[in-house]
Amino acid sequence: MARRLEPLTLANLDELPVPCRDCVFWELDPVAAKQAARTGDTGLEKEAWLSQLLLDWGSAGVVLYVDDEPAGFAVYAPATYLPRIQAFPTAPVSPDAVVLATGRILPRYLGLGLGKILVQAVAKDVLKRGFRAVEAFGDSRWDGPGCVWPTDFLRAVGFGVVRDHPRNPRLRLDLRSAVTWRSEMEAAVERLMGAIRPEHTPPAPVTVRDALTRTPTG
């Protein structure tokens, strides 16, 4: 299977799976999100949010393709661009971290380790931007696709809990103090990342825990 990563932009926003394309769970605070849902403006709000983020900060999402078909995605951004964070009991996030907000692997591609590839791509980009870590909120009662990552998945790909909670712990992947990636995995990510951020100089080494070599649940 041919795999590639592309940045999330307005051009490929429509390739996100339903209902993720129009979901504004992270992009708006709870009150504004309810108002947008009542007026049917969630799709436009999503576009406006992404457009502003691209202008202010640059690419903050990746879409993973398998044989030219969208297979999954991940969205990440500084905490200031994700108003929903304030509603979590384990907020705020650390100032040296970017938030891995949400993502999904389409059902037909589960079990292939693609969730791991998405997290590796995010970690590599975040490190290049000068941040020390990626943080995420988990769902410890996850029972199906939603807007929050399953806690078990985050643990499987190297995150550790920094503030515990029975439902929504906050987890962290420290990019500078974890174990070095296996060389073959880093090379694979480099090939995929060429579509996101081409470079003419060798990239700085990225590190994650050994758990990144294990296959997550998706």
mmCIF file of C-alpha atoms in Angstrom:
data_model
loop_
_atom_site.group_PDB
_atom_site.id
_atom_site.type_symbol
_atom_site.label_atom_id
_atom_site.label_comp_id
_atom_site.label_asym_id
_atom_site.label_seq_id
_atom_site.Cartn_x
_atom_site.Cartn_y
_atom_site.Cartn_z
ATOM 1 C CA MET A 1 0.000 0.000 0.000
ATOM 2 C CA ALA A 2 1.305 3.437 -0.948
ATOM 3 C CA ARG A 3 1.038 5.862 1.967
ATOM 4 C CA ARG A 4 1.550 9.604 2.075
ATOM 5 C CA LEU A 5 0.826 12.525 4.388
ATOM 6 C CA GLU A 6 -0.458 15.924 3.323
ATOM 7 C CA PRO A 7 -1.141 19.030 5.415
ATOM 8 C CA LEU A 8 -4.751 19.721 6.305
ATOM 9 C CA THR A 9 -5.873 22.738 4.274
ATOM 10 C CA LEU A 10 -9.108 24.187 2.954
ATOM 11 C CA ALA A 11 -8.450 22.247 -0.253
ATOM 12 C CA ASN A 12 -8.699 18.831 1.390
ATOM 13 C CA LEU A 13 -10.915 19.664 4.377
ATOM 14 C CA ASP A 14 -13.849 17.977 2.617
ATOM 15 C CA GLU A 15 -11.928 14.692 2.652
ATOM 16 C CA LEU A 16 -12.259 14.414 6.429
ATOM 17 C CA PRO A 17 -14.808 11.753 7.354
ATOM 18 C CA VAL A 18 -18.351 12.623 8.356
ATOM 19 C CA PRO A 19 -19.091 14.059 10.893
ATOM 20 C CA CYS A 20 -15.511 15.308 11.479
ATOM 21 C CA ARG A 21 -15.646 17.655 8.481
ATOM 22 C CA ASP A 22 -18.157 19.984 10.156
ATOM 23 C CA CYS A 23 -17.428 19.243 13.806
ATOM 24 C CA VAL A 24 -16.392 22.268 15.893
ATOM 25 C CA PHE A 25 -15.987 20.513 19.239
ATOM 26 C CA TRP A 26 -12.417 21.798 19.640
ATOM 27 C CA GLU A 27 -12.635 24.909 17.496
ATOM 28 C CA LEU A 28 -15.328 26.702 19.527
ATOM 29 C CA ASP A 29 -16.168 26.953 23.201
ATOM 30 C CA PRO A 30 -19.214 24.898 24.278
ATOM 31 C CA VAL A 31 -21.672 27.815 24.132
ATOM 32 C CA ALA A 32 -20.542 28.978 20.684
ATOM 33 C CA ALA A 33 -20.549 25.396 19.395
ATOM 34 C CA LYS A 34 -24.174 24.905 20.457
ATOM 35 C CA GLN A 35 -25.153 28.167 18.798
ATOM 36 C CA ALA A 36 -23.419 27.173 15.556
ATOM 37 C CA ALA A 37 -25.177 23.807 15.624
ATOM 38 C CA ARG A 38 -28.573 25.500 16.048
ATOM 39 C CA THR A 39 -28.000 27.810 13.102
ATOM 40 C CA GLY A 40 -26.399 25.160 10.896
ATOM 41 C CA ASP A 41 -23.153 27.081 10.567
ATOM 42 C CA THR A 42 -20.703 24.491 11.873
ATOM 43 C CA GLY A 43 -19.203 23.849 8.438
ATOM 44 C CA LEU A 44 -18.515 27.532 7.864
ATOM 45 C CA GLU A 45 -17.122 27.905 11.385
ATOM 46 C CA LYS A 46 -14.755 25.003 10.740
ATOM 47 C CA GLU A 47 -13.500 26.628 7.551
ATOM 48 C CA ALA A 48 -13.041 29.997 9.244
ATOM 49 C CA TRP A 49 -11.126 28.417 12.117
ATOM 50 C CA LEU A 50 -8.796 26.495 9.829
ATOM 51 C CA SER A 51 -8.235 29.501 7.571
ATOM 52 C CA GLN A 52 -7.246 31.711 10.500
ATOM 53 C CA LEU A 53 -4.988 29.050 11.956
ATOM 54 C CA LEU A 54 -3.198 28.557 8.654
ATOM 55 C CA LEU A 55 -2.575 32.299 8.436
ATOM 56 C CA ASP A 56 -1.426 32.693 12.025
ATOM 57 C CA TRP A 57 0.486 29.511 12.735
ATOM 58 C CA GLY A 58 0.705 27.422 9.604
ATOM 59 C CA SER A 59 -0.324 23.852 8.998
ATOM 60 C CA ALA A 60 -1.771 22.197 12.095
ATOM 61 C CA GLY A 61 -3.240 19.007 10.766
ATOM 62 C CA VAL A 62 -2.283 16.033 8.645
ATOM 63 C CA VAL A 63 -4.309 13.807 6.352
ATOM 64 C CA LEU A 64 -2.999 10.296 5.744
ATOM 65 C CA TYR A 65 -3.679 8.706 2.373
ATOM 66 C CA VAL A 66 -3.433 5.048 1.445
ATOM 67 C CA ASP A 67 -3.356 4.366 -2.288
ATOM 68 C CA ASP A 68 -4.603 7.948 -2.829
ATOM 69 C CA GLU A 69 -7.654 7.403 -0.615
ATOM 70 C CA PRO A 70 -8.009 9.341 2.673
ATOM 71 C CA ALA A 71 -7.463 6.866 5.511
ATOM 72 C CA GLY A 72 -7.163 9.085 8.572
ATOM 73 C CA PHE A 73 -6.257 12.474 9.956
ATOM 74 C CA ALA A 74 -4.972 14.291 13.024
ATOM 75 C CA VAL A 75 -5.446 17.893 14.153
ATOM 76 C CA TYR A 76 -3.019 19.684 16.470
ATOM 77 C CA ALA A 77 -2.547 23.317 17.497
ATOM 78 C CA PRO A 78 -1.397 25.611 20.291
ATOM 79 C CA ALA A 79 -3.861 25.690 23.161
ATOM 80 C CA THR A 80 -4.953 29.267 22.396
ATOM 81 C CA TYR A 81 -6.607 28.038 19.187
ATOM 82 C CA LEU A 82 -8.612 25.318 20.934
ATOM 83 C CA PRO A 83 -11.225 26.963 23.205
ATOM 84 C CA ARG A 84 -12.745 23.635 24.250
ATOM 85 C CA ILE A 85 -9.650 22.912 26.361
ATOM 86 C CA GLN A 86 -10.962 25.157 29.126
ATOM 87 C CA ALA A 87 -13.918 22.824 29.618
ATOM 88 C CA PHE A 88 -11.691 19.878 30.560
ATOM 89 C CA PRO A 89 -11.146 19.266 34.279
ATOM 90 C CA THR A 90 -7.461 18.518 33.696
ATOM 91 C CA ALA A 91 -6.715 21.790 31.853
ATOM 92 C CA PRO A 92 -4.633 23.835 31.254
ATOM 93 C CA VAL A 93 -1.916 22.274 29.122
ATOM 94 C CA SER A 94 1.770 23.003 29.677
ATOM 95 C CA PRO A 95 3.133 26.138 27.964
ATOM 96 C CA ASP A 96 5.873 24.162 26.188
ATOM 97 C CA ALA A 97 3.421 21.799 24.480
ATOM 98 C CA VAL A 98 1.213 21.701 21.414
ATOM 99 C CA VAL A 99 -2.148 19.963 21.797
ATOM 100 C CA LEU A 100 -2.982 16.870 19.780
ATOM 101 C CA ALA A 101 -6.687 17.652 19.703
ATOM 102 C CA THR A 102 -8.397 14.969 17.680
ATOM 103 C CA GLY A 103 -8.070 12.497 14.855
ATOM 104 C CA ARG A 104 -9.407 9.290 13.411
ATOM 105 C CA ILE A 105 -8.509 6.271 11.323
ATOM 106 C CA LEU A 106 -11.280 5.103 9.002
ATOM 107 C CA PRO A 107 -12.664 1.670 9.990
ATOM 108 C CA ARG A 108 -11.340 -0.186 6.944
ATOM 109 C CA TYR A 109 -7.777 0.865 7.822
ATOM 110 C CA LEU A 110 -7.768 -0.030 11.506
ATOM 111 C CA GLY A 111 -5.114 -2.422 12.778
ATOM 112 C CA LEU A 112 -2.434 -1.334 10.297
ATOM 113 C CA GLY A 113 -0.468 0.941 12.631
ATOM 114 C CA LEU A 114 -1.635 4.106 10.867
ATOM 115 C CA GLY A 115 -2.526 5.841 14.132
ATOM 116 C CA LYS A 116 1.102 5.481 15.149
ATOM 117 C CA ILE A 117 2.236 7.068 11.883
ATOM 118 C CA LEU A 118 -0.049 10.060 12.444
ATOM 119 C CA VAL A 119 1.317 10.654 15.949
ATOM 120 C CA GLN A 120 4.902 10.346 14.728
ATOM 121 C CA ALA A 121 4.256 12.899 11.993
ATOM 122 C CA VAL A 122 2.728 15.338 14.477
ATOM 123 C CA ALA A 123 5.606 14.852 16.926
ATOM 124 C CA LYS A 124 8.205 15.519 14.257
ATOM 125 C CA ASP A 125 6.537 18.712 13.079
ATOM 126 C CA VAL A 126 5.988 20.001 16.623
ATOM 127 C CA LEU A 127 9.637 19.446 17.527
ATOM 128 C CA LYS A 128 10.796 21.354 14.451
ATOM 129 C CA ARG A 129 8.658 24.301 15.569
ATOM 130 C CA GLY A 130 10.571 24.500 18.838
ATOM 131 C CA PHE A 131 8.100 22.919 21.248
ATOM 132 C CA ARG A 132 9.224 20.335 23.773
ATOM 133 C CA ALA A 133 6.134 18.159 23.966
ATOM 134 C CA VAL A 134 2.750 17.133 22.639
ATOM 135 C CA GLU A 135 -0.119 16.920 25.115
ATOM 136 C CA ALA A 136 -3.556 15.431 24.659
ATOM 137 C CA PHE A 137 -6.716 14.769 26.620
ATOM 138 C CA GLY A 138 -7.784 11.151 26.803
ATOM 139 C CA ASP A 139 -11.144 9.467 27.146
ATOM 140 C CA SER A 140 -10.816 6.603 29.626
ATOM 141 C CA ARG A 141 -14.398 5.481 28.956
ATOM 142 C CA TRP A 142 -14.076 5.491 25.196
ATOM 143 C CA ASP A 143 -16.609 3.195 23.539
ATOM 144 C CA GLY A 144 -16.544 4.354 19.930
ATOM 145 C CA PRO A 145 -15.389 7.144 17.582
ATOM 146 C CA GLY A 146 -15.568 10.600 19.128
ATOM 147 C CA CYS A 147 -13.744 13.907 19.412
ATOM 148 C CA VAL A 148 -11.362 12.819 22.191
ATOM 149 C CA TRP A 149 -8.574 10.255 21.838
ATOM 150 C CA PRO A 150 -8.942 6.937 23.681
ATOM 151 C CA THR A 151 -6.639 7.032 26.697
ATOM 152 C CA ASP A 152 -5.401 3.513 25.923
ATOM 153 C CA PHE A 153 -4.341 4.581 22.435
ATOM 154 C CA LEU A 154 -2.390 7.576 23.729
ATOM 155 C CA ARG A 155 -0.598 5.362 26.224
ATOM 156 C CA ALA A 156 0.192 2.822 23.505
ATOM 157 C CA VAL A 157 1.955 5.425 21.363
ATOM 158 C CA GLY A 158 4.121 6.772 24.177
ATOM 159 C CA PHE A 159 2.088 9.344 26.099
ATOM 160 C CA GLY A 160 2.196 9.344 29.883
ATOM 161 C CA VAL A 161 -0.405 10.762 32.270
ATOM 162 C CA VAL A 162 0.581 14.100 33.801
ATOM 163 C CA ARG A 163 -2.753 14.855 35.450
ATOM 164 C CA ASP A 164 -5.062 11.971 36.179
ATOM 165 C CA HIS A 165 -8.849 11.956 36.030
ATOM 166 C CA PRO A 166 -11.384 9.097 35.906
ATOM 167 C CA ARG A 167 -12.695 10.228 32.525
ATOM 168 C CA ASN A 168 -10.399 12.805 30.906
ATOM 169 C CA PRO A 169 -6.763 12.565 32.008
ATOM 170 C CA ARG A 170 -4.197 14.871 30.419
ATOM 171 C CA LEU A 171 -1.293 13.024 28.857
ATOM 172 C CA ARG A 172 2.098 14.174 27.580
ATOM 173 C CA LEU A 173 4.668 12.987 25.067
ATOM 174 C CA ASP A 174 8.015 14.587 25.913
ATOM 175 C CA LEU A 175 9.879 14.825 22.636
ATOM 176 C CA ARG A 176 13.380 15.442 24.026
ATOM 177 C CA SER A 177 13.688 12.912 26.807
ATOM 178 C CA ALA A 178 12.142 9.759 25.379
ATOM 179 C CA VAL A 179 13.916 6.844 23.704
ATOM 180 C CA THR A 180 15.200 7.266 20.128
ATOM 181 C CA TRP A 181 13.061 5.972 17.293
ATOM 182 C CA ARG A 182 14.238 2.930 15.440
ATOM 183 C CA SER A 183 16.138 4.075 12.358
ATOM 184 C CA GLU A 184 13.864 2.299 9.891
ATOM 185 C CA MET A 185 10.723 3.906 11.377
ATOM 186 C CA GLU A 186 12.248 7.383 11.323
ATOM 187 C CA ALA A 187 13.230 6.884 7.676
ATOM 188 C CA ALA A 188 9.673 5.864 6.830
ATOM 189 C CA VAL A 189 8.270 8.951 8.527
ATOM 190 C CA GLU A 190 10.810 11.123 6.704
ATOM 191 C CA ARG A 191 9.544 9.850 3.368
ATOM 192 C CA LEU A 192 5.951 10.534 4.363
ATOM 193 C CA MET A 193 6.748 13.932 5.832
ATOM 194 C CA GLY A 194 8.268 15.104 2.558
ATOM 195 C CA ALA A 195 4.759 16.073 1.460
ATOM 196 C CA ILE A 196 4.307 18.244 4.545
ATOM 197 C CA ARG A 197 7.538 20.105 5.068
ATOM 198 C CA PRO A 198 10.251 19.462 2.445
ATOM 199 C CA GLU A 199 13.745 20.296 3.643
ATOM 200 C CA HIS A 200 17.222 20.445 2.117
ATOM 201 C CA THR A 201 19.060 19.899 5.373
ATOM 202 C CA PRO A 202 18.957 16.824 7.617
ATOM 203 C CA PRO A 203 16.207 17.111 10.245
ATOM 204 C CA ALA A 204 16.939 17.099 13.944
ATOM 205 C CA PRO A 205 16.491 13.653 15.522
ATOM 206 C CA VAL A 206 13.078 13.025 17.009
ATOM 207 C CA THR A 207 12.578 10.773 20.011
ATOM 208 C CA VAL A 208 9.617 8.919 21.400
ATOM 209 C CA ARG A 209 9.191 5.953 23.701
ATOM 210 C CA ASP A 210 9.559 2.350 22.696
ATOM 211 C CA ALA A 211 5.789 2.122 22.745
ATOM 212 C CA LEU A 212 5.737 3.808 19.336
ATOM 213 C CA THR A 213 7.004 0.553 17.860
ATOM 214 C CA ARG A 214 3.923 -1.268 19.067
ATOM 215 C CA THR A 215 0.762 -1.318 16.965
ATOM 216 C CA PRO A 216 -2.010 0.850 18.483
ATOM 217 C CA THR A 217 -5.673 0.142 18.245
ATOM 218 C CA GLY A 218 -6.085 2.797 15.554
#
